[in-house]
Amino acid sequence: MLGESKAFSGFSVDDIKKAKNFYGGTLGVRVTEENGMLTLHLAGDTNVLVYPKDNHTPATFTLLNFPVDDVDRTVDELVARGVTFERYEGFEQDEKGVSRAEGYPVIAWFKDPAGNVLSVIKV
Protein backbone atom coordinates (compact mmCIF):
# COMPACT_ATOMS: atom_id res chain seq x y z
CA MET A 1 0.00 0.00 0.00
CA LEU A 2 2.67 2.56 0.96
CA GLY A 3 5.53 0.87 -0.88
CA GLU A 4 5.44 3.49 -3.63
CA SER A 5 5.12 6.47 -1.29
CA LYS A 6 8.11 8.83 -1.18
CA ALA A 7 8.34 8.73 2.61
CA PHE A 8 10.60 11.09 4.51
CA SER A 9 11.72 11.43 8.07
CA GLY A 10 11.71 14.39 10.37
CA PHE A 11 12.86 15.52 13.77
CA SER A 12 12.37 18.45 16.12
CA VAL A 13 14.63 21.26 17.24
CA ASP A 14 14.14 24.01 19.78
CA ASP A 15 15.31 26.86 17.54
CA ILE A 16 14.68 26.89 13.77
CA LYS A 17 17.03 29.82 13.12
CA LYS A 18 19.96 28.09 14.87
CA ALA A 19 19.14 24.85 13.04
CA LYS A 20 19.05 26.63 9.68
CA ASN A 21 22.43 28.25 10.35
CA PHE A 22 23.96 24.97 11.51
CA TYR A 23 22.66 22.69 8.77
CA GLY A 24 22.98 25.24 5.97
CA GLY A 25 26.06 27.16 7.07
CA THR A 26 28.17 24.83 9.17
CA LEU A 27 27.33 21.53 7.45
CA GLY A 28 26.74 22.94 3.96
CA VAL A 29 23.40 21.20 3.42
CA ARG A 30 20.89 22.88 1.11
CA VAL A 31 18.08 24.08 3.37
CA THR A 32 14.73 25.61 2.51
CA GLU A 33 12.25 27.12 4.93
CA GLU A 34 8.48 27.07 4.61
CA ASN A 35 5.67 27.45 7.14
CA GLY A 36 8.17 27.80 9.99
CA MET A 37 9.80 24.45 9.20
CA LEU A 38 13.00 23.49 7.41
CA THR A 39 13.61 20.93 4.72
CA LEU A 40 17.11 19.50 4.48
CA HIS A 41 17.76 18.57 0.84
CA LEU A 42 20.29 15.74 0.98
CA ALA A 43 22.06 13.87 -1.81
CA GLY A 44 20.13 11.10 -3.51
CA ASP A 45 16.95 13.18 -3.66
CA THR A 46 16.37 12.67 0.07
CA ASN A 47 14.55 15.27 2.13
CA VAL A 48 14.33 15.51 5.91
CA LEU A 49 11.83 17.72 7.72
CA VAL A 50 13.05 19.77 10.70
CA TYR A 51 10.26 21.28 12.76
CA PRO A 52 10.16 23.48 15.87
CA LYS A 53 8.96 22.07 19.15
CA ASP A 54 8.75 24.20 22.28
CA ASN A 55 9.33 21.27 24.64
CA HIS A 56 11.96 19.63 22.41
CA THR A 57 13.95 16.84 23.99
CA PRO A 58 17.02 15.72 22.01
CA ALA A 59 16.98 12.17 20.75
CA THR A 60 19.24 9.75 22.62
CA PHE A 61 20.17 7.98 19.38
CA THR A 62 21.69 9.01 16.06
CA LEU A 63 19.03 10.79 13.99
CA LEU A 64 21.00 11.41 10.84
CA ASN A 65 24.11 9.74 9.43
CA PHE A 66 26.19 11.47 6.77
CA PRO A 67 28.11 8.89 4.69
CA VAL A 68 31.54 10.20 3.68
CA ASP A 69 34.60 8.80 1.91
CA ASP A 70 37.08 10.11 4.47
CA VAL A 71 35.88 10.41 8.08
CA ASP A 72 39.15 11.92 9.34
CA ARG A 73 39.18 14.69 6.74
CA THR A 74 35.49 15.44 7.34
CA VAL A 75 36.01 15.55 11.12
CA ASP A 76 38.92 17.96 10.65
CA GLU A 77 36.83 20.22 8.39
CA LEU A 78 33.88 20.21 10.79
CA VAL A 79 36.10 20.92 13.81
CA ALA A 80 37.51 23.91 11.88
CA ARG A 81 33.88 25.09 11.52
CA GLY A 82 33.30 24.84 15.26
CA VAL A 83 31.74 21.36 15.54
CA THR A 84 32.62 19.35 18.66
CA PHE A 85 32.69 15.57 18.44
CA GLU A 86 31.14 13.43 21.13
CA ARG A 87 32.71 10.65 23.16
CA TYR A 88 30.67 7.69 24.32
CA GLU A 89 31.46 5.06 26.92
CA GLY A 90 31.80 1.61 25.44
CA PHE A 91 33.33 2.87 22.19
CA GLU A 92 37.05 3.12 21.62
CA GLN A 93 37.60 6.50 20.01
CA ASP A 94 40.80 8.22 18.96
CA GLU A 95 41.84 11.76 19.90
CA LYS A 96 39.46 13.16 17.25
CA GLY A 97 36.52 11.16 18.55
CA VAL A 98 36.56 8.68 15.67
CA SER A 99 35.58 5.10 16.46
CA ARG A 100 37.35 2.40 14.45
CA ALA A 101 36.07 -0.70 16.24
CA GLU A 102 36.70 -3.93 14.39
CA GLY A 103 33.58 -5.22 12.67
CA TYR A 104 31.90 -1.77 12.68
CA PRO A 105 32.10 1.16 10.29
CA VAL A 106 34.43 4.06 11.01
CA ILE A 107 32.17 6.68 12.61
CA ALA A 108 32.25 9.92 14.60
CA TRP A 109 29.29 11.52 16.38
CA PHE A 110 28.40 15.16 16.93
CA LYS A 111 25.33 17.14 17.94
CA ASP A 112 23.29 19.88 16.33
CA PRO A 113 22.48 23.03 18.34
CA ALA A 114 19.31 21.33 19.68
CA GLY A 115 21.34 18.39 21.04
CA ASN A 116 20.27 15.85 18.39
CA VAL A 117 22.96 13.27 17.62
CA LEU A 118 24.36 13.12 14.07
CA SER A 119 27.30 11.23 12.61
CA VAL A 120 29.77 11.07 9.79
CA ILE A 121 30.28 7.47 8.77
CA LYS A 122 32.63 5.77 6.30
CA VAL A 123 30.84 4.50 3.20
Tab-separated table of N, CA and C in Angstrom:
chain	number	residue	atom	x	y	z
A	1	MET	N	0.802	-1.189	0.000
A	1	MET	CA	0.000	0.000	0.000
A	1	MET	C	0.858	1.272	0.000
A	2	LEU	N	1.826	1.371	0.903
A	2	LEU	CA	2.670	2.559	0.958
A	2	LEU	C	4.037	2.335	0.324
A	3	GLY	N	4.242	1.203	-0.281
A	3	GLY	CA	5.528	0.867	-0.879
A	3	GLY	C	5.988	1.845	-1.946
A	4	GLU	N	5.086	2.539	-2.580
A	4	GLU	CA	5.438	3.492	-3.634
A	4	GLU	C	5.455	4.929	-3.126
A	5	SER	N	5.127	5.132	-1.861
A	5	SER	CA	5.116	6.475	-1.288
A	5	SER	C	6.543	6.974	-1.087
A	6	LYS	N	6.786	8.228	-1.403
A	6	LYS	CA	8.108	8.827	-1.182
A	6	LYS	C	8.179	9.332	0.255
A	7	ALA	N	8.304	8.406	1.182
A	7	ALA	CA	8.338	8.726	2.609
A	7	ALA	C	9.571	9.563	2.942
A	8	PHE	N	9.466	10.311	4.018
A	8	PHE	CA	10.595	11.085	4.506
A	8	PHE	C	10.539	11.105	6.022
A	9	SER	N	11.684	11.363	6.623
A	9	SER	CA	11.717	11.425	8.075
A	9	SER	C	11.792	12.871	8.522
A	10	GLY	N	11.628	13.065	9.812
A	10	GLY	CA	11.711	14.389	10.373
A	10	GLY	C	12.099	14.316	11.833
A	11	PHE	N	12.533	15.445	12.358
A	11	PHE	CA	12.864	15.522	13.770
A	11	PHE	C	12.699	16.956	14.238
A	12	SER	N	12.614	17.116	15.551
A	12	SER	CA	12.373	18.445	16.117
A	12	SER	C	13.663	19.108	16.574
A	13	VAL	N	13.576	20.424	16.669
A	13	VAL	CA	14.627	21.259	17.244
A	13	VAL	C	13.944	22.327	18.089
A	14	ASP	N	14.718	22.972	18.937
A	14	ASP	CA	14.135	24.010	19.779
A	14	ASP	C	14.289	25.410	19.204
A	15	ASP	N	15.084	25.552	18.122
A	15	ASP	CA	15.308	26.861	17.536
A	15	ASP	C	15.564	26.708	16.037
A	16	ILE	N	14.574	27.066	15.228
A	16	ILE	CA	14.676	26.893	13.773
A	16	ILE	C	15.806	27.737	13.183
A	17	LYS	N	15.981	28.957	13.660
A	17	LYS	CA	17.031	29.825	13.121
A	17	LYS	C	18.417	29.221	13.352
A	18	LYS	N	18.668	28.731	14.585
A	18	LYS	CA	19.959	28.092	14.873
A	18	LYS	C	20.134	26.839	14.017
A	19	ALA	N	19.067	26.065	13.863
A	19	ALA	CA	19.140	24.846	13.044
A	19	ALA	C	19.457	25.192	11.593
A	20	LYS	N	18.809	26.220	11.071
A	20	LYS	CA	19.046	26.627	9.683
A	20	LYS	C	20.496	27.046	9.489
A	21	ASN	N	21.032	27.826	10.431
A	21	ASN	CA	22.433	28.253	10.347
A	21	ASN	C	23.388	27.068	10.437
A	22	PHE	N	23.090	26.135	11.323
A	22	PHE	CA	23.962	24.973	11.512
A	22	PHE	C	23.941	24.058	10.288
A	23	TYR	N	22.750	23.636	9.889
A	23	TYR	CA	22.661	22.692	8.772
A	23	TYR	C	23.080	23.337	7.447
A	24	GLY	N	22.652	24.566	7.225
A	24	GLY	CA	22.983	25.241	5.975
A	24	GLY	C	24.382	25.815	5.956
A	25	GLY	N	24.760	26.507	7.027
A	25	GLY	CA	26.064	27.161	7.071
A	25	GLY	C	27.197	26.247	7.473
A	26	THR	N	27.086	25.656	8.653
A	26	THR	CA	28.173	24.827	9.174
A	26	THR	C	28.346	23.533	8.389
A	27	LEU	N	27.229	22.822	8.135
A	27	LEU	CA	27.326	21.527	7.454
A	27	LEU	C	27.267	21.637	5.933
A	28	GLY	N	26.790	22.762	5.411
A	28	GLY	CA	26.743	22.940	3.958
A	28	GLY	C	25.619	22.186	3.261
A	29	VAL	N	24.565	21.881	3.993
A	29	VAL	CA	23.397	21.202	3.422
A	29	VAL	C	22.483	22.259	2.807
A	30	ARG	N	21.873	21.956	1.678
A	30	ARG	CA	20.891	22.878	1.108
A	30	ARG	C	19.639	22.822	1.965
A	31	VAL	N	19.205	23.984	2.452
A	31	VAL	CA	18.078	24.084	3.372
A	31	VAL	C	17.057	25.068	2.811
A	32	THR	N	15.803	24.672	2.840
A	32	THR	CA	14.725	25.606	2.510
A	32	THR	C	13.820	25.727	3.727
A	33	GLU	N	13.140	26.865	3.807
A	33	GLU	CA	12.249	27.120	4.932
A	33	GLU	C	10.867	27.454	4.405
A	34	GLU	N	9.859	26.811	4.996
A	34	GLU	CA	8.475	27.073	4.614
A	34	GLU	C	7.567	26.763	5.796
A	35	ASN	N	6.629	27.637	6.056
A	35	ASN	CA	5.667	27.450	7.144
A	35	ASN	C	6.338	27.239	8.499
A	36	GLY	N	7.474	27.907	8.716
A	36	GLY	CA	8.167	27.800	9.993
A	36	GLY	C	8.931	26.508	10.201
A	37	MET	N	9.063	25.714	9.128
A	37	MET	CA	9.802	24.448	9.202
A	37	MET	C	10.905	24.450	8.152
A	38	LEU	N	11.896	23.616	8.355
A	38	LEU	CA	12.996	23.487	7.407
A	38	LEU	C	12.895	22.167	6.665
A	39	THR	N	13.386	22.169	5.442
A	39	THR	CA	13.611	20.925	4.715
A	39	THR	C	15.088	20.847	4.402
A	40	LEU	N	15.722	19.759	4.837
A	40	LEU	CA	17.112	19.496	4.478
A	40	LEU	C	17.077	18.702	3.187
A	41	HIS	N	17.720	19.227	2.147
A	41	HIS	CA	17.757	18.567	0.844
A	41	HIS	C	19.101	17.844	0.738
A	42	LEU	N	19.070	16.544	0.945
A	42	LEU	CA	20.289	15.744	0.979
A	42	LEU	C	20.522	15.065	-0.365
A	43	ALA	N	21.724	14.580	-0.574
A	43	ALA	CA	22.056	13.870	-1.806
A	43	ALA	C	21.130	12.676	-1.992
A	44	GLY	N	20.966	12.255	-3.222
A	44	GLY	CA	20.127	11.098	-3.511
A	44	GLY	C	18.647	11.447	-3.489
A	45	ASP	N	18.341	12.729	-3.633
A	45	ASP	CA	16.945	13.175	-3.664
A	45	ASP	C	16.217	12.861	-2.363
A	46	THR	N	16.941	12.951	-1.250
A	46	THR	CA	16.373	12.672	0.068
A	46	THR	C	16.090	13.981	0.790
A	47	ASN	N	14.913	14.096	1.346
A	47	ASN	CA	14.547	15.273	2.130
A	47	ASN	C	14.247	14.863	3.555
A	48	VAL	N	14.610	15.728	4.489
A	48	VAL	CA	14.331	15.509	5.910
A	48	VAL	C	13.668	16.780	6.440
A	49	LEU	N	12.560	16.608	7.137
A	49	LEU	CA	11.832	17.720	7.719
A	49	LEU	C	12.379	18.043	9.106
A	50	VAL	N	12.613	19.313	9.382
A	50	VAL	CA	13.047	19.774	10.696
A	50	VAL	C	11.992	20.767	11.168
A	51	TYR	N	11.378	20.466	12.299
A	51	TYR	CA	10.264	21.283	12.759
A	51	TYR	C	10.512	21.769	14.190
A	52	PRO	N	9.973	22.942	14.516
A	52	PRO	CA	10.160	23.479	15.866
A	52	PRO	C	9.252	22.792	16.868
A	53	LYS	N	9.758	22.645	18.073
A	53	LYS	CA	8.963	22.068	19.149
A	53	LYS	C	9.383	22.755	20.443
A	54	ASP	N	8.443	23.435	21.071
A	54	ASP	CA	8.755	24.198	22.280
A	54	ASP	C	9.352	23.339	23.387
A	55	ASN	N	8.829	22.146	23.569
A	55	ASN	CA	9.333	21.274	24.635
A	55	ASN	C	10.239	20.177	24.067
A	56	HIS	N	11.032	20.564	23.081
A	56	HIS	CA	11.957	19.629	22.410
A	56	HIS	C	12.864	18.930	23.425
A	57	THR	N	12.990	17.639	23.244
A	57	THR	CA	13.953	16.837	23.985
A	57	THR	C	14.832	16.151	22.953
A	58	PRO	N	16.143	16.338	23.007
A	58	PRO	CA	17.020	15.718	22.014
A	58	PRO	C	16.893	14.191	22.031
A	59	ALA	N	16.996	13.622	20.858
A	59	ALA	CA	16.980	12.165	20.750
A	59	ALA	C	18.223	11.594	21.418
A	60	THR	N	18.098	10.404	21.968
A	60	THR	CA	19.238	9.747	22.618
A	60	THR	C	19.922	8.763	21.674
A	61	PHE	N	19.603	8.859	20.404
A	61	PHE	CA	20.173	7.983	19.381
A	61	PHE	C	20.545	8.839	18.176
A	62	THR	N	21.274	8.272	17.237
A	62	THR	CA	21.686	9.008	16.055
A	62	THR	C	20.496	9.205	15.121
A	63	LEU	N	20.164	10.452	14.860
A	63	LEU	CA	19.032	10.791	13.993
A	63	LEU	C	19.394	10.801	12.523
A	64	LEU	N	20.610	11.205	12.231
A	64	LEU	CA	20.998	11.410	10.843
A	64	LEU	C	22.462	11.040	10.686
A	65	ASN	N	22.740	10.158	9.732
A	65	ASN	CA	24.107	9.737	9.432
A	65	ASN	C	24.502	10.319	8.079
A	66	PHE	N	25.669	10.928	8.015
A	66	PHE	CA	26.186	11.469	6.770
A	66	PHE	C	27.305	10.558	6.265
A	67	PRO	N	27.056	9.737	5.245
A	67	PRO	CA	28.108	8.888	4.689
A	67	PRO	C	29.168	9.749	3.994
A	68	VAL	N	30.429	9.463	4.279
A	68	VAL	CA	31.540	10.200	3.680
A	68	VAL	C	32.631	9.220	3.283
A	69	ASP	N	33.472	9.641	2.334
A	69	ASP	CA	34.595	8.803	1.911
A	69	ASP	C	35.725	8.810	2.933
A	70	ASP	N	35.944	9.951	3.574
A	70	ASP	CA	37.079	10.112	4.474
A	70	ASP	C	36.596	10.747	5.787
A	71	VAL	N	36.372	9.925	6.795
A	71	VAL	CA	35.875	10.413	8.084
A	71	VAL	C	36.867	11.380	8.723
A	72	ASP	N	38.149	11.057	8.704
A	72	ASP	CA	39.151	11.921	9.338
A	72	ASP	C	39.163	13.315	8.726
A	73	ARG	N	39.170	13.385	7.409
A	73	ARG	CA	39.182	14.687	6.736
A	73	ARG	C	37.904	15.467	7.063
A	74	THR	N	36.759	14.782	7.052
A	74	THR	CA	35.486	15.436	7.343
A	74	THR	C	35.453	15.935	8.782
A	75	VAL	N	35.941	15.125	9.724
A	75	VAL	CA	36.008	15.549	11.125
A	75	VAL	C	36.873	16.801	11.241
A	76	ASP	N	38.037	16.801	10.602
A	76	ASP	CA	38.922	17.959	10.655
A	76	ASP	C	38.226	19.214	10.113
A	77	GLU	N	37.526	19.075	8.997
A	77	GLU	CA	36.828	20.216	8.393
A	77	GLU	C	35.707	20.720	9.299
A	78	LEU	N	34.973	19.798	9.902
A	78	LEU	CA	33.879	20.211	10.788
A	78	LEU	C	34.407	20.846	12.071
A	79	VAL	N	35.484	20.320	12.619
A	79	VAL	CA	36.096	20.919	13.810
A	79	VAL	C	36.532	22.358	13.485
A	80	ALA	N	37.097	22.566	12.285
A	80	ALA	CA	37.506	23.911	11.875
A	80	ALA	C	36.304	24.849	11.775
A	81	ARG	N	35.104	24.292	11.594
A	81	ARG	CA	33.882	25.093	11.517
A	81	ARG	C	33.177	25.195	12.868
A	82	GLY	N	33.831	24.686	13.918
A	82	GLY	CA	33.302	24.841	15.265
A	82	GLY	C	32.519	23.657	15.804
A	83	VAL	N	32.477	22.547	15.076
A	83	VAL	CA	31.743	21.358	15.543
A	83	VAL	C	32.597	20.616	16.561
A	84	THR	N	31.962	20.155	17.626
A	84	THR	CA	32.622	19.353	18.656
A	84	THR	C	32.139	17.921	18.530
A	85	PHE	N	33.060	16.981	18.562
A	85	PHE	CA	32.690	15.572	18.436
A	85	PHE	C	32.519	14.938	19.803
A	86	GLU	N	31.558	14.060	19.872
A	86	GLU	CA	31.143	13.432	21.130
A	86	GLU	C	32.002	12.213	21.432
A	87	ARG	N	32.052	11.874	22.702
A	87	ARG	CA	32.711	10.646	23.155
A	87	ARG	C	31.687	9.846	23.944
A	88	TYR	N	31.646	8.561	23.669
A	88	TYR	CA	30.669	7.686	24.318
A	88	TYR	C	31.366	6.522	24.988
A	89	GLU	N	30.935	6.224	26.216
A	89	GLU	CA	31.463	5.061	26.915
A	89	GLU	C	31.113	3.807	26.127
A	90	GLY	N	32.026	2.867	26.140
A	90	GLY	CA	31.796	1.610	25.436
A	90	GLY	C	32.306	1.617	24.007
A	91	PHE	N	32.766	2.771	23.536
A	91	PHE	CA	33.329	2.872	22.192
A	91	PHE	C	34.758	3.364	22.306
A	92	GLU	N	35.666	2.641	21.681
A	92	GLU	CA	37.046	3.120	21.618
A	92	GLU	C	37.099	4.186	20.544
A	93	GLN	N	37.515	5.383	20.938
A	93	GLN	CA	37.596	6.496	20.009
A	93	GLN	C	38.977	7.132	20.103
A	94	ASP	N	39.485	7.586	18.961
A	94	ASP	CA	40.802	8.222	18.959
A	94	ASP	C	40.690	9.659	19.457
A	95	GLU	N	41.797	10.392	19.377
A	95	GLU	CA	41.838	11.756	19.897
A	95	GLU	C	40.853	12.696	19.202
A	96	LYS	N	40.436	12.345	17.981
A	96	LYS	CA	39.463	13.163	17.247
A	96	LYS	C	38.018	12.798	17.598
A	97	GLY	N	37.859	11.649	18.261
A	97	GLY	CA	36.515	11.161	18.552
A	97	GLY	C	36.024	10.133	17.548
A	98	VAL	N	36.914	9.659	16.697
A	98	VAL	CA	36.555	8.680	15.665
A	98	VAL	C	36.649	7.272	16.239
A	99	SER	N	35.599	6.503	16.039
A	99	SER	CA	35.576	5.100	16.461
A	99	SER	C	35.954	4.224	15.272
A	100	ARG	N	36.883	3.317	15.502
A	100	ARG	CA	37.355	2.403	14.451
A	100	ARG	C	37.256	0.953	14.936
A	101	ALA	N	36.227	0.634	15.660
A	101	ALA	CA	36.065	-0.699	16.239
A	101	ALA	C	35.970	-1.750	15.144
A	102	GLU	N	36.694	-2.831	15.358
A	102	GLU	CA	36.697	-3.930	14.389
A	102	GLU	C	35.279	-4.477	14.223
A	103	GLY	N	34.901	-4.678	12.972
A	103	GLY	CA	33.584	-5.216	12.674
A	103	GLY	C	32.490	-4.156	12.554
A	104	TYR	N	32.856	-2.887	12.761
A	104	TYR	CA	31.905	-1.771	12.678
A	104	TYR	C	32.446	-0.727	11.714
A	105	PRO	N	31.588	0.108	11.174
A	105	PRO	CA	32.097	1.165	10.292
A	105	PRO	C	32.845	2.235	11.077
A	106	VAL	N	33.747	2.913	10.413
A	106	VAL	CA	34.428	4.058	11.006
A	106	VAL	C	33.382	5.162	11.135
A	107	ILE	N	33.252	5.733	12.345
A	107	ILE	CA	32.173	6.678	12.609
A	107	ILE	C	32.594	7.683	13.670
A	108	ALA	N	32.047	8.886	13.574
A	108	ALA	CA	32.252	9.921	14.600
A	108	ALA	C	30.926	10.646	14.785
A	109	TRP	N	30.581	10.913	16.044
A	109	TRP	CA	29.286	11.518	16.380
A	109	TRP	C	29.454	12.957	16.815
A	110	PHE	N	28.455	13.767	16.491
A	110	PHE	CA	28.399	15.156	16.930
A	110	PHE	C	26.936	15.543	17.103
A	111	LYS	N	26.703	16.716	17.684
A	111	LYS	CA	25.329	17.139	17.938
A	111	LYS	C	25.015	18.441	17.215
A	112	ASP	N	23.749	18.594	16.869
A	112	ASP	CA	23.293	19.877	16.328
A	112	ASP	C	23.015	20.823	17.498
A	113	PRO	N	22.692	22.088	17.238
A	113	PRO	CA	22.475	23.031	18.340
A	113	PRO	C	21.341	22.629	19.291
A	114	ALA	N	20.419	21.777	18.838
A	114	ALA	CA	19.313	21.326	19.684
A	114	ALA	C	19.670	20.079	20.483
A	115	GLY	N	20.896	19.567	20.296
A	115	GLY	CA	21.341	18.386	21.035
A	115	GLY	C	21.055	17.067	20.359
A	116	ASN	N	20.529	17.096	19.140
A	116	ASN	CA	20.270	15.853	18.394
A	116	ASN	C	21.591	15.258	17.916
A	117	VAL	N	21.727	13.947	17.984
A	117	VAL	CA	22.957	13.270	17.618
A	117	VAL	C	22.984	12.984	16.116
A	118	LEU	N	24.110	13.348	15.487
A	118	LEU	CA	24.356	13.122	14.069
A	118	LEU	C	25.684	12.387	13.962
A	119	SER	N	25.986	11.851	12.784
A	119	SER	CA	27.296	11.226	12.609
A	119	SER	C	27.819	11.436	11.205
A	120	VAL	N	29.133	11.278	11.089
A	120	VAL	CA	29.772	11.073	9.792
A	120	VAL	C	30.271	9.641	9.846
A	121	ILE	N	30.018	8.909	8.783
A	121	ILE	CA	30.276	7.471	8.773
A	121	ILE	C	30.921	7.081	7.443
A	122	LYS	N	31.904	6.220	7.513
A	122	LYS	CA	32.626	5.771	6.304
A	122	LYS	C	31.708	4.933	5.438
A	123	VAL	N	31.665	5.266	4.150
A	123	VAL	CA	30.844	4.496	3.204
A	123	VAL	C	31.626	3.335	2.655
